[in-house]
CSV table of N, CA and C in Angstrom, one decimal:
chain,number,residue,atom,x,y,z
A,1142,MET,N,6.8,0.3,15.4
A,1142,MET,CA,5.3,0.4,15.1
A,1142,MET,C,4.9,-0.9,14.4
A,1143,GLN,N,3.7,-1.4,14.8
A,1143,GLN,CA,3.2,-2.6,14.2
A,1143,GLN,C,1.7,-2.6,14.2
A,1144,LEU,N,1.1,-3.1,13.1
A,1144,LEU,CA,-0.3,-3.3,13.0
A,1144,LEU,C,-0.5,-4.8,12.9
A,1145,GLN,N,-1.7,-5.3,13.2
A,1145,GLN,CA,-2.0,-6.7,13.1
A,1145,GLN,C,-3.4,-6.9,12.6
A,1146,THR,N,-3.6,-7.9,11.8
A,1146,THR,CA,-4.9,-8.3,11.3
A,1146,THR,C,-5.1,-9.8,11.7
A,1147,ALA,N,-6.1,-10.4,11.2
A,1147,ALA,CA,-6.4,-11.8,11.6
A,1147,ALA,C,-5.2,-12.7,11.1
A,1148,ARG,N,-4.6,-12.4,9.9
A,1148,ARG,CA,-3.6,-13.3,9.4
A,1148,ARG,C,-2.3,-12.7,9.2
A,1149,LEU,N,-2.2,-11.3,9.4
A,1149,LEU,CA,-1.0,-10.6,9.1
A,1149,LEU,C,-0.4,-9.8,10.2
A,1150,ILE,N,0.9,-9.7,10.2
A,1150,ILE,CA,1.6,-8.7,11.0
A,1150,ILE,C,2.2,-7.7,10.0
A,1151,ILE,N,1.9,-6.4,10.2
A,1151,ILE,CA,2.3,-5.3,9.4
A,1151,ILE,C,3.2,-4.5,10.2
A,1152,ARG,N,4.5,-4.6,9.9
A,1152,ARG,CA,5.6,-4.0,10.7
A,1152,ARG,C,6.5,-3.2,9.9
A,1153,GLU,N,7.4,-2.4,10.6
A,1153,GLU,CA,8.4,-1.6,10.0
A,1153,GLU,C,9.4,-2.6,9.2
A,1154,PHE,N,9.9,-2.1,8.1
A,1154,PHE,CA,11.0,-2.8,7.4
A,1154,PHE,C,12.3,-2.8,8.2
A,1155,THR,N,13.1,-3.8,8.0
A,1155,THR,CA,14.5,-3.9,8.5
A,1155,THR,C,15.4,-4.3,7.3
A,1156,TYR,N,16.7,-4.2,7.5
A,1156,TYR,CA,17.6,-4.6,6.4
A,1156,TYR,C,17.5,-6.1,6.2
A,1157,GLU,N,17.1,-6.9,7.2
A,1157,GLU,CA,17.0,-8.3,7.0
A,1157,GLU,C,15.9,-8.7,6.0
A,1158,ASP,N,15.0,-7.7,5.7
A,1158,ASP,CA,13.9,-8.0,4.7
A,1158,ASP,C,14.4,-7.9,3.3
A,1159,MET,N,15.6,-7.6,3.1
A,1159,MET,CA,16.1,-7.3,1.7
A,1159,MET,C,15.8,-8.4,0.7
A,1160,ASP,N,16.1,-9.6,1.0
A,1160,ASP,CA,16.0,-10.7,0.0
A,1160,ASP,C,14.5,-10.9,-0.3
A,1161,ALA,N,13.6,-10.9,0.7
A,1161,ALA,CA,12.2,-11.1,0.5
A,1161,ALA,C,11.6,-10.0,-0.3
A,1162,VAL,N,12.0,-8.8,0.0
A,1162,VAL,CA,11.5,-7.6,-0.8
A,1162,VAL,C,12.0,-7.7,-2.3
A,1163,HIS,N,13.3,-8.1,-2.4
A,1163,HIS,CA,13.8,-8.1,-3.8
A,1163,HIS,C,13.2,-9.2,-4.6
A,1164,ALA,N,12.7,-10.3,-3.9
A,1164,ALA,CA,12.0,-11.4,-4.7
A,1164,ALA,C,10.8,-10.8,-5.4
A,1165,TYR,N,10.1,-9.9,-4.9
A,1165,TYR,CA,8.9,-9.4,-5.6
A,1165,TYR,C,9.3,-8.1,-6.4
A,1166,ALA,N,10.2,-7.2,-5.8
A,1166,ALA,CA,10.5,-6.0,-6.4
A,1166,ALA,C,11.3,-6.1,-7.7
A,1167,SER,N,11.9,-7.3,-7.9
A,1167,SER,CA,12.6,-7.6,-9.1
A,1167,SER,C,11.8,-8.3,-10.2
A,1168,ASP,N,10.6,-8.6,-9.8
A,1168,ASP,CA,9.7,-9.4,-10.7
A,1168,ASP,C,9.0,-8.5,-11.7
A,1169,PRO,N,9.2,-8.8,-13.0
A,1169,PRO,CA,8.6,-8.0,-14.1
A,1169,PRO,C,7.1,-8.0,-14.0
A,1170,LEU,N,6.5,-9.1,-13.5
A,1170,LEU,CA,5.0,-9.1,-13.4
A,1170,LEU,C,4.5,-8.1,-12.4
A,1171,VAL,N,5.2,-7.9,-11.3
A,1171,VAL,CA,4.9,-7.0,-10.3
A,1171,VAL,C,5.2,-5.5,-10.8
A,1172,ALA,N,6.3,-5.4,-11.4
A,1172,ALA,CA,6.8,-4.0,-11.8
A,1172,ALA,C,5.9,-3.4,-12.9
A,1173,LYS,N,5.2,-4.3,-13.7
A,1173,LYS,CA,4.5,-3.7,-14.8
A,1173,LYS,C,3.3,-2.8,-14.3
A,1174,TYR,N,2.9,-2.9,-13.1
A,1174,TYR,CA,1.9,-2.0,-12.5
A,1174,TYR,C,2.4,-0.9,-11.7
A,1175,MET,N,3.7,-0.8,-11.6
A,1175,MET,CA,4.3,0.2,-10.7
A,1175,MET,C,5.1,1.3,-11.5
A,1176,ILE,N,5.5,2.3,-10.8
A,1176,ILE,CA,6.3,3.4,-11.4
A,1176,ILE,C,7.8,3.2,-11.2
A,1177,TRP,N,8.1,2.0,-10.8
A,1177,TRP,CA,9.5,1.6,-10.5
A,1177,TRP,C,9.7,0.1,-11.0
A,1178,GLY,N,10.9,-0.3,-11.1
A,1178,GLY,CA,11.3,-1.7,-11.3
A,1178,GLY,C,11.1,-2.1,-12.7
A,1179,PRO,N,11.5,-3.4,-12.9
A,1179,PRO,CA,12.0,-4.3,-12.0
A,1179,PRO,C,13.3,-3.8,-11.3
A,1180,ASN,N,13.4,-4.0,-10.0
A,1180,ASN,CA,14.6,-3.5,-9.3
A,1180,ASN,C,15.8,-4.3,-9.4
A,1181,SER,N,17.0,-3.6,-9.5
A,1181,SER,CA,18.2,-4.3,-9.2
A,1181,SER,C,18.4,-4.5,-7.7
A,1182,LYS,N,19.4,-5.3,-7.3
A,1182,LYS,CA,19.6,-5.4,-5.9
A,1182,LYS,C,19.9,-4.1,-5.2
A,1183,GLU,N,20.7,-3.3,-5.9
A,1183,GLU,CA,21.0,-1.9,-5.3
A,1183,GLU,C,19.8,-1.1,-5.2
A,1184,GLU,N,18.9,-1.1,-6.1
A,1184,GLU,CA,17.6,-0.3,-6.0
A,1184,GLU,C,16.8,-0.8,-4.8
A,1185,THR,N,16.7,-2.1,-4.7
A,1185,THR,CA,15.9,-2.6,-3.5
A,1185,THR,C,16.6,-2.2,-2.2
A,1186,ARG,N,17.9,-2.3,-2.1
A,1186,ARG,CA,18.7,-1.9,-0.9
A,1186,ARG,C,18.4,-0.4,-0.6
A,1187,SER,N,18.4,0.4,-1.7
A,1187,SER,CA,18.2,1.8,-1.5
A,1187,SER,C,16.8,2.1,-1.0
A,1188,TYR,N,15.8,1.3,-1.5
A,1188,TYR,CA,14.4,1.5,-1.0
A,1188,TYR,C,14.3,1.1,0.5
A,1189,ILE,N,14.9,0.0,0.9
A,1189,ILE,CA,14.9,-0.4,2.3
A,1189,ILE,C,15.6,0.7,3.1
A,1190,GLY,N,16.7,1.2,2.7
A,1190,GLY,CA,17.3,2.3,3.4
A,1190,GLY,C,16.5,3.5,3.6
A,1191,LEU,N,15.7,3.8,2.5
A,1191,LEU,CA,14.8,5.0,2.6
A,1191,LEU,C,13.7,4.7,3.6
A,1192,THR,N,13.2,3.5,3.6
A,1192,THR,CA,12.1,3.2,4.6
A,1192,THR,C,12.6,3.4,6.0
A,1193,LEU,N,13.9,3.0,6.2
A,1193,LEU,CA,14.5,3.1,7.6
A,1193,LEU,C,14.7,4.6,7.9
A,1194,GLU,N,15.0,5.4,7.0
A,1194,GLU,CA,15.1,6.9,7.2
A,1194,GLU,C,13.8,7.4,7.6
A,1195,TRP,N,12.7,7.0,6.9
A,1195,TRP,CA,11.4,7.5,7.2
A,1195,TRP,C,11.0,7.2,8.6
A,1196,GLN,N,11.5,6.1,9.2
A,1196,GLN,CA,11.1,5.7,10.5
A,1196,GLN,C,11.5,6.7,11.6
A,1197,SER,N,12.4,7.6,11.3
A,1197,SER,CA,12.8,8.6,12.3
A,1197,SER,C,12.4,10.0,11.9
A,1198,GLN,N,11.5,10.1,10.9
A,1198,GLN,CA,11.0,11.5,10.5
A,1198,GLN,C,10.2,12.1,11.7
A,1199,ILE,N,10.4,13.4,11.8
A,1199,ILE,CA,9.6,14.2,12.8
A,1199,ILE,C,9.2,15.5,12.1
A,1200,PRO,N,7.9,15.7,12.0
A,1200,PRO,CA,6.8,14.8,12.1
A,1200,PRO,C,6.9,13.7,11.0
A,1201,ARG,N,6.4,12.6,11.3
A,1201,ARG,CA,6.4,11.5,10.3
A,1201,ARG,C,5.3,11.6,9.3
A,1202,LYS,N,5.7,11.5,8.0
A,1202,LYS,CA,4.8,11.6,6.9
A,1202,LYS,C,4.7,10.4,6.1
A,1203,ASP,N,5.7,9.5,6.2
A,1203,ASP,CA,5.8,8.3,5.4
A,1203,ASP,C,5.9,7.1,6.3
A,1204,PHE,N,5.0,6.2,6.0
A,1204,PHE,CA,4.9,4.9,6.8
A,1204,PHE,C,5.0,3.8,5.8
A,1205,GLU,N,6.0,3.0,5.7
A,1205,GLU,CA,6.2,1.9,4.8
A,1205,GLU,C,6.3,0.6,5.7
A,1206,PHE,N,5.5,-0.4,5.4
A,1206,PHE,CA,5.5,-1.6,6.3
A,1206,PHE,C,5.7,-2.8,5.5
A,1207,ALA,N,6.4,-3.8,6.1
A,1207,ALA,CA,6.5,-5.1,5.6
A,1207,ALA,C,5.3,-5.9,6.0
A,1208,VAL,N,4.7,-6.7,5.1
A,1208,VAL,CA,3.5,-7.5,5.4
A,1208,VAL,C,4.0,-8.9,5.6
A,1209,VAL,N,3.8,-9.5,6.7
A,1209,VAL,CA,4.3,-10.8,7.1
A,1209,VAL,C,3.1,-11.7,7.5
A,1210,LEU,N,3.2,-12.9,7.1
A,1210,LEU,CA,2.2,-13.9,7.5
A,1210,LEU,C,2.4,-14.3,9.0
A,1211,LYS,N,1.4,-14.2,9.8
A,1211,LYS,CA,1.5,-14.5,11.2
A,1211,LYS,C,1.9,-16.0,11.4
A,1212,GLU,N,1.3,-16.8,10.6
A,1212,GLU,CA,1.5,-18.3,10.8
A,1212,GLU,C,2.9,-18.7,10.5
A,1213,THR,N,3.6,-18.1,9.5
A,1213,THR,CA,4.9,-18.6,9.1
A,1213,THR,C,6.0,-17.6,9.3
A,1214,ASP,N,5.7,-16.3,9.6
A,1214,ASP,CA,6.6,-15.2,9.7
A,1214,ASP,C,7.3,-14.9,8.3
A,1215,GLN,N,6.6,-15.3,7.2
A,1215,GLN,CA,7.1,-15.0,5.9
A,1215,GLN,C,6.7,-13.7,5.4
A,1216,LEU,N,7.7,-12.9,4.9
A,1216,LEU,CA,7.3,-11.6,4.3
A,1216,LEU,C,6.8,-11.8,2.9
A,1217,ILE,N,5.6,-11.3,2.7
A,1217,ILE,CA,4.9,-11.5,1.4
A,1217,ILE,C,4.6,-10.3,0.6
A,1218,GLY,N,4.9,-9.1,1.2
A,1218,GLY,CA,4.7,-7.9,0.5
A,1218,GLY,C,5.0,-6.7,1.3
A,1219,GLY,N,4.6,-5.5,0.8
A,1219,GLY,CA,4.7,-4.3,1.5
A,1219,GLY,C,3.5,-3.4,1.3
A,1220,CYS,N,3.3,-2.5,2.2
A,1220,CYS,CA,2.2,-1.5,2.1
A,1220,CYS,C,2.6,-0.3,2.8
A,1221,GLY,N,1.9,0.8,2.5
A,1221,GLY,CA,2.3,2.1,3.2
A,1221,GLY,C,1.2,3.1,3.1
A,1222,ILE,N,1.5,4.2,3.8
A,1222,ILE,CA,0.6,5.4,3.8
A,1222,ILE,C,1.5,6.6,3.8
A,1223,HIS,N,1.3,7.5,3.0
A,1223,HIS,CA,2.1,8.8,2.9
A,1223,HIS,C,1.1,9.9,3.1
A,1224,ILE,N,1.4,10.8,4.1
A,1224,ILE,CA,0.6,12.0,4.3
A,1224,ILE,C,1.0,13.0,3.3
A,1225,SER,N,0.1,13.2,2.3
A,1225,SER,CA,0.4,14.0,1.2
A,1225,SER,C,0.2,15.5,1.5
A,1226,GLU,N,-0.7,15.8,2.3
A,1226,GLU,CA,-1.0,17.2,2.8
A,1226,GLU,C,-1.8,17.1,4.0
A,1227,PRO,N,-2.0,18.2,4.8
A,1227,PRO,CA,-2.7,18.0,6.1
A,1227,PRO,C,-4.1,17.4,5.9
A,1228,GLY,N,-4.3,16.3,6.7
A,1228,GLY,CA,-5.6,15.7,6.7
A,1228,GLY,C,-5.8,14.7,5.5
A,1229,GLN,N,-4.8,14.5,4.7
A,1229,GLN,CA,-4.9,13.6,3.5
A,1229,GLN,C,-3.7,12.6,3.4
A,1230,GLY,N,-4.0,11.4,3.1
A,1230,GLY,CA,-3.0,10.4,2.9
A,1230,GLY,C,-3.2,9.5,1.7
A,1231,GLU,N,-2.1,9.0,1.2
A,1231,GLU,CA,-2.2,8.1,0.0
A,1231,GLU,C,-1.7,6.7,0.5
A,1232,ILE,N,-2.5,5.7,0.2
A,1232,ILE,CA,-2.0,4.3,0.5
A,1232,ILE,C,-1.6,3.6,-0.7
A,1233,GLY,N,-0.7,2.7,-0.5
A,1233,GLY,CA,-0.2,1.8,-1.6
A,1233,GLY,C,0.2,0.5,-1.1
A,1234,TYR,N,0.3,-0.5,-2.0
A,1234,TYR,CA,0.6,-1.9,-1.6
A,1234,TYR,C,1.2,-2.6,-2.8
A,1235,CYS,N,2.1,-3.6,-2.4
A,1235,CYS,CA,2.7,-4.4,-3.4
A,1235,CYS,C,3.0,-5.7,-2.8
A,1236,PHE,N,2.7,-6.8,-3.5
A,1236,PHE,CA,2.8,-8.1,-3.0
A,1236,PHE,C,3.5,-9.1,-3.9
A,1237,ASN,N,4.2,-10.0,-3.4
A,1237,ASN,CA,4.7,-11.1,-4.1
A,1237,ASN,C,3.6,-11.8,-4.9
A,1238,PRO,N,3.7,-12.1,-6.2
A,1238,PRO,CA,2.6,-12.7,-6.9
A,1238,PRO,C,2.2,-14.0,-6.4
A,1239,LEU,N,3.0,-14.7,-5.7
A,1239,LEU,CA,2.6,-16.0,-5.1
A,1239,LEU,C,1.5,-15.9,-4.1
A,1240,PHE,N,1.3,-14.6,-3.6
A,1240,PHE,CA,0.3,-14.3,-2.6
A,1240,PHE,C,-0.9,-13.5,-3.1
A,1241,TRP,N,-1.0,-13.3,-4.4
A,1241,TRP,CA,-2.1,-12.6,-5.0
A,1241,TRP,C,-3.3,-13.4,-4.9
A,1242,ARG,N,-4.5,-12.7,-4.9
A,1242,ARG,CA,-5.8,-13.4,-5.0
A,1242,ARG,C,-6.1,-14.3,-3.8
A,1243,GLN,N,-5.6,-13.9,-2.6
A,1243,GLN,CA,-5.8,-14.7,-1.4
A,1243,GLN,C,-6.4,-13.8,-0.3
A,1244,GLY,N,-6.7,-12.5,-0.7
A,1244,GLY,CA,-7.3,-11.6,0.3
A,1244,GLY,C,-6.3,-10.8,1.2
A,1245,TYR,N,-5.0,-11.1,1.0
A,1245,TYR,CA,-4.0,-10.4,1.8
A,1245,TYR,C,-3.9,-8.9,1.6
A,1246,THR,N,-4.0,-8.6,0.3
A,1246,THR,CA,-3.9,-7.1,-0.1
A,1246,THR,C,-5.1,-6.4,0.6
A,1247,SER,N,-6.3,-6.9,0.5
A,1247,SER,CA,-7.4,-6.2,1.1
A,1247,SER,C,-7.3,-6.1,2.6
A,1248,GLU,N,-6.8,-7.2,3.2
A,1248,GLU,CA,-6.6,-7.2,4.6
A,1248,GLU,C,-5.6,-6.2,5.1
A,1249,ALA,N,-4.5,-6.1,4.4
A,1249,ALA,CA,-3.4,-5.1,4.7
A,1249,ALA,C,-3.9,-3.7,4.4
A,1250,ALA,N,-4.6,-3.5,3.3
A,1250,ALA,CA,-5.1,-2.1,3.0
A,1250,ALA,C,-6.1,-1.7,3.9
A,1251,ALA,N,-7.0,-2.6,4.4
A,1251,ALA,CA,-8.0,-2.2,5.4
A,1251,ALA,C,-7.3,-1.8,6.7
A,1252,SER,N,-6.3,-2.4,7.0
A,1252,SER,CA,-5.5,-2.0,8.2
A,1252,SER,C,-4.9,-0.6,8.1
A,1253,LEU,N,-4.4,-0.3,6.8
A,1253,LEU,CA,-3.9,1.0,6.6
A,1253,LEU,C,-5.0,2.1,6.7
A,1254,LEU,N,-6.2,1.8,6.2
A,1254,LEU,CA,-7.3,2.7,6.4
A,1254,LEU,C,-7.6,3.0,7.9
A,1255,GLU,N,-7.6,1.9,8.7
A,1255,GLU,CA,-7.9,2.0,10.1
A,1255,GLU,C,-6.8,2.9,10.7
A,1256,PHE,N,-5.5,2.6,10.4
A,1256,PHE,CA,-4.4,3.4,11.0
A,1256,PHE,C,-4.5,4.8,10.6
A,1257,GLY,N,-4.8,5.1,9.3
A,1257,GLY,CA,-4.9,6.4,8.8
A,1257,GLY,C,-6.0,7.3,9.4
A,1258,PHE,N,-7.1,6.7,9.5
A,1258,PHE,CA,-8.3,7.4,10.1
A,1258,PHE,C,-8.2,7.4,11.6
A,1259,GLU,N,-7.9,6.3,12.3
A,1259,GLU,CA,-8.0,6.3,13.7
A,1259,GLU,C,-6.8,6.7,14.5
A,1260,GLU,N,-5.6,6.5,13.9
A,1260,GLU,CA,-4.3,6.9,14.6
A,1260,GLU,C,-3.8,8.2,14.0
A,1261,LEU,N,-3.8,8.4,12.7
A,1261,LEU,CA,-3.3,9.6,12.1
A,1261,LEU,C,-4.3,10.7,12.0
A,1262,ASN,N,-5.6,10.4,12.3
A,1262,ASN,CA,-6.7,11.3,12.2
A,1262,ASN,C,-6.8,12.0,10.9
A,1263,LEU,N,-6.7,11.2,9.8
A,1263,LEU,CA,-6.8,11.8,8.5
A,1263,LEU,C,-8.3,12.0,8.1
A,1264,HIS,N,-8.6,12.9,7.2
A,1264,HIS,CA,-9.9,13.1,6.8
A,1264,HIS,C,-10.2,12.4,5.5
A,1265,ARG,N,-9.2,12.2,4.6
A,1265,ARG,CA,-9.4,11.6,3.3
A,1265,ARG,C,-8.1,10.7,3.0
A,1266,ILE,N,-8.4,9.5,2.5
A,1266,ILE,CA,-7.3,8.6,2.1
A,1266,ILE,C,-7.6,8.2,0.6
A,1267,TYR,N,-6.6,8.3,-0.2
A,1267,TYR,CA,-6.8,8.0,-1.6
A,1267,TYR,C,-5.7,7.0,-2.1
A,1268,ALA,N,-6.0,6.4,-3.2
A,1268,ALA,CA,-5.0,5.4,-3.8
A,1268,ALA,C,-5.2,5.5,-5.3
A,1269,THR,N,-4.2,5.1,-6.0
A,1269,THR,CA,-4.2,5.1,-7.5
A,1269,THR,C,-3.8,3.7,-8.0
A,1270,CYS,N,-4.2,3.4,-9.2
A,1270,CYS,CA,-3.7,2.2,-9.8
A,1270,CYS,C,-3.8,2.4,-11.3
A,1271,ARG,N,-3.0,1.6,-12.0
A,1271,ARG,CA,-3.0,1.7,-13.5
A,1271,ARG,C,-4.4,1.1,-13.9
A,1272,PRO,N,-5.0,1.6,-15.0
A,1272,PRO,CA,-6.3,1.1,-15.5
A,1272,PRO,C,-6.3,-0.4,-15.7
A,1273,GLU,N,-5.1,-1.0,-16.2
A,1273,GLU,CA,-5.1,-2.4,-16.5
A,1273,GLU,C,-4.9,-3.3,-15.2
A,1274,ASN,N,-4.7,-2.6,-14.1
A,1274,ASN,CA,-4.5,-3.4,-12.8
A,1274,ASN,C,-5.9,-3.6,-12.1
A,1275,VAL,N,-6.6,-4.5,-12.7
A,1275,VAL,CA,-8.0,-4.7,-12.3
A,1275,VAL,C,-8.0,-5.2,-10.8
A,1276,GLY,N,-7.1,-6.0,-10.4
A,1276,GLY,CA,-7.0,-6.5,-9.0
A,1276,GLY,C,-6.9,-5.4,-8.0
A,1277,SER,N,-6.1,-4.5,-8.3
A,1277,SER,CA,-5.9,-3.3,-7.4
A,1277,SER,C,-7.2,-2.5,-7.3
A,1278,ALA,N,-7.8,-2.3,-8.4
A,1278,ALA,CA,-9.1,-1.5,-8.4
A,1278,ALA,C,-10.1,-2.2,-7.6
A,1279,LYS,N,-10.2,-3.6,-7.7
A,1279,LYS,CA,-11.2,-4.3,-6.9
A,1279,LYS,C,-10.9,-4.2,-5.4
A,1280,VAL,N,-9.6,-4.2,-5.0
A,1280,VAL,CA,-9.3,-4.0,-3.6
A,1280,VAL,C,-9.8,-2.7,-3.1
A,1281,MET,N,-9.6,-1.6,-3.9
A,1281,MET,CA,-10.1,-0.3,-3.5
A,1281,MET,C,-11.6,-0.3,-3.3
A,1282,GLN,N,-12.3,-0.9,-4.3
A,1282,GLN,CA,-13.7,-0.9,-4.3
A,1282,GLN,C,-14.2,-1.7,-3.1
A,1283,LYS,N,-13.6,-2.8,-2.8
A,1283,LYS,CA,-14.0,-3.7,-1.7
A,1283,LYS,C,-13.8,-2.9,-0.3
A,1284,LEU,N,-12.9,-2.0,-0.3
A,1284,LEU,CA,-12.6,-1.2,1.0
A,1284,LEU,C,-13.6,-0.1,1.1
A,1285,GLY,N,-14.5,0.1,0.1
A,1285,GLY,CA,-15.5,1.2,0.2
A,1285,GLY,C,-15.0,2.5,-0.4
A,1286,MET,N,-13.8,2.4,-1.1
A,1286,MET,CA,-13.3,3.6,-1.7
A,1286,MET,C,-14.1,3.9,-3.0
A,1287,VAL,N,-14.2,5.2,-3.2
A,1287,VAL,CA,-15.1,5.7,-4.3
A,1287,VAL,C,-14.2,6.1,-5.5
A,1288,TYR,N,-14.6,5.7,-6.7
A,1288,TYR,CA,-13.8,6.0,-7.9
A,1288,TYR,C,-14.0,7.5,-8.2
A,1289,GLU,N,-12.9,8.2,-8.2
A,1289,GLU,CA,-12.9,9.7,-8.4
A,1289,GLU,C,-12.6,10.1,-9.9
A,1290,GLY,N,-11.9,9.2,-10.6
A,1290,GLY,CA,-11.6,9.6,-11.9
A,1290,GLY,C,-10.4,8.9,-12.6
A,1291,HIS,N,-10.3,9.2,-13.8
A,1291,HIS,CA,-9.2,8.7,-14.7
A,1291,HIS,C,-8.2,9.8,-14.9
A,1292,LEU,N,-7.0,9.6,-14.3
A,1292,LEU,CA,-5.9,10.6,-14.4
A,1292,LEU,C,-5.2,10.3,-15.7
A,1293,ARG,N,-5.3,11.1,-16.7
A,1293,ARG,CA,-4.7,10.8,-18.0
A,1293,ARG,C,-3.3,11.3,-18.1
A,1294,GLU,N,-2.4,10.3,-18.5
A,1294,GLU,CA,-1.0,10.5,-18.7
A,1294,GLU,C,-0.4,11.5,-17.7
A,1295,HIS,N,-0.6,11.2,-16.5
A,1295,HIS,CA,0.0,12.0,-15.4
A,1295,HIS,C,1.3,11.5,-14.8
A,1296,MET,N,1.7,10.3,-15.1
A,1296,MET,CA,2.9,9.7,-14.6
A,1296,MET,C,3.9,9.3,-15.7
A,1297,TRP,N,5.1,9.8,-15.6
A,1297,TRP,CA,6.1,9.5,-16.6
A,1297,TRP,C,6.9,8.3,-16.0
A,1298,HIS,N,7.1,7.3,-16.8
A,1298,HIS,CA,7.9,6.1,-16.4
A,1298,HIS,C,8.4,5.4,-17.6
A,1299,LYS,N,9.7,5.1,-17.5
A,1299,LYS,CA,10.3,4.3,-18.6
A,1299,LYS,C,10.0,4.8,-20.0
A,1300,GLY,N,10.2,6.1,-20.1
A,1300,GLY,CA,10.1,6.7,-21.5
A,1300,GLY,C,8.7,7.0,-22.0
A,1301,ARG,N,7.7,6.9,-21.2
A,1301,ARG,CA,6.3,7.2,-21.7
A,1301,ARG,C,5.4,7.6,-20.5
A,1302,TRP,N,4.3,8.2,-20.9
A,1302,TRP,CA,3.3,8.6,-19.9
A,1302,TRP,C,2.3,7.5,-19.6
A,1303,HIS,N,1.8,7.5,-18.4
A,1303,HIS,CA,0.9,6.4,-18.0
A,1303,HIS,C,-0.3,7.1,-17.3
A,1304,ASP,N,-1.5,6.4,-17.5
A,1304,ASP,CA,-2.7,6.8,-16.9
A,1304,ASP,C,-2.9,6.1,-15.5
A,1305,SER,N,-3.8,6.6,-14.7
A,1305,SER,CA,-4.1,6.0,-13.4
A,1305,SER,C,-5.6,6.2,-13.2
A,1306,TYR,N,-6.2,5.3,-12.4
A,1306,TYR,CA,-7.5,5.5,-11.8
A,1306,TYR,C,-7.2,5.9,-10.4
A,1307,GLN,N,-8.1,6.8,-9.9
A,1307,GLN,CA,-7.9,7.3,-8.5
A,1307,GLN,C,-9.2,7.0,-7.7
A,1308,TYR,N,-9.0,6.5,-6.6
A,1308,TYR,CA,-10.1,6.1,-5.6
A,1308,TYR,C,-9.8,6.8,-4.3
A,1309,SER,N,-10.9,7.1,-3.5
A,1309,SER,CA,-10.7,7.7,-2.2
A,1309,SER,C,-11.8,7.3,-1.3
A,1310,ILE,N,-11.6,7.5,0.0
A,1310,ILE,CA,-12.6,7.3,1.0
A,1310,ILE,C,-12.4,8.4,2.1
A,1311,LEU,N,-13.5,9.0,2.5
A,1311,LEU,CA,-13.5,10.0,3.5
A,1311,LEU,C,-13.8,9.4,4.9
A,1312,LYS,N,-13.3,10.1,5.9
A,1312,LYS,CA,-13.5,9.5,7.3
A,1312,LYS,C,-14.9,9.2,7.6
A,1313,PRO,N,-15.9,10.0,7.3
A,1313,PRO,CA,-17.3,9.6,7.6
A,1313,PRO,C,-17.8,8.4,6.8
A,1314,GLU,N,-17.3,8.2,5.6
A,1314,GLU,CA,-17.6,7.0,4.8
A,1314,GLU,C,-17.0,5.8,5.4
A,1315,TYR,N,-15.7,5.9,5.9
A,1315,TYR,CA,-15.0,4.8,6.5
A,1315,TYR,C,-15.8,4.4,7.8
A,1316,GLU,N,-16.2,5.4,8.6
A,1316,GLU,CA,-16.9,5.1,9.8
A,1316,GLU,C,-18.3,4.4,9.6
A,1317,ARG,N,-19.0,4.8,8.5
A,1317,ARG,CA,-20.2,4.1,8.1
A,1317,ARG,C,-19.9,2.6,7.8
A,1318,VAL,N,-18.9,2.4,7.0
A,1318,VAL,CA,-18.5,1.0,6.6
A,1318,VAL,C,-18.2,0.2,7.9
A,1319,LYS,N,-17.4,0.8,8.8
A,1319,LYS,CA,-17.1,0.1,10.0
A,1319,LYS,C,-18.3,-0.2,10.9
A,1320,ARG,N,-19.3,0.7,11.0
A,1320,ARG,CA,-20.5,0.5,11.7
A,1320,ARG,C,-21.3,-0.7,11.1
A,1321,LEU,N,-21.4,-0.6,9.7
A,1321,LEU,CA,-22.1,-1.7,9.0
A,1321,LEU,C,-21.4,-3.0,9.3
A,1322,GLU,N,-20.1,-3.1,9.3
A,1322,GLU,CA,-19.4,-4.4,9.5
A,1322,GLU,C,-19.7,-4.9,10.9
A,1323,ARG,N,-19.9,-4.0,11.9
A,1323,ARG,CA,-20.1,-4.5,13.2
A,1323,ARG,C,-21.5,-5.1,13.4
A,1324,THR,N,-22.5,-4.6,12.5
A,1324,THR,CA,-23.8,-5.1,12.6
A,1324,THR,C,-24.0,-6.5,11.9
A,1325,LEU,N,-23.1,-6.8,11.1
A,1325,LEU,CA,-23.2,-8.1,10.3
A,1325,LEU,C,-22.8,-9.3,11.1
């Protein structure tokens, strides 16, 4: 399975992606916003193995993708969508910091919304981020996602509780945004 955007190929992970994934998954700057990491090599290997298992799920509920630059074939991050319950999915993304603030995250996340609504026929897609992860919140807002609230101390990680902001978009809202984009 593969998705494409103007600058990106969004494809299934392979074991050959291990080093590129580990480059960002082991980075403390990346991990500070996540509920994992910084990863050891074994943790990254385990994650890649899990994504490969998900590729054969029936019915499939977990889609994790490598995000690759079309121009250079360089893996720059990952993104995914998890079907959390019927009609609903959660998206997530994680990129090598060398590629932050260049629009790649928004481009990949927009592709996930399209996949979720148009291929998986979901009704609602949501995402969360840590309150201090301003960049991720801006991505969600740019996609037309609506701020739903502040989830207080709902995630346990590394010996303490963490807050999250939650955003979502409904299929009719997504369709309005797409119609608007076509008129511009």
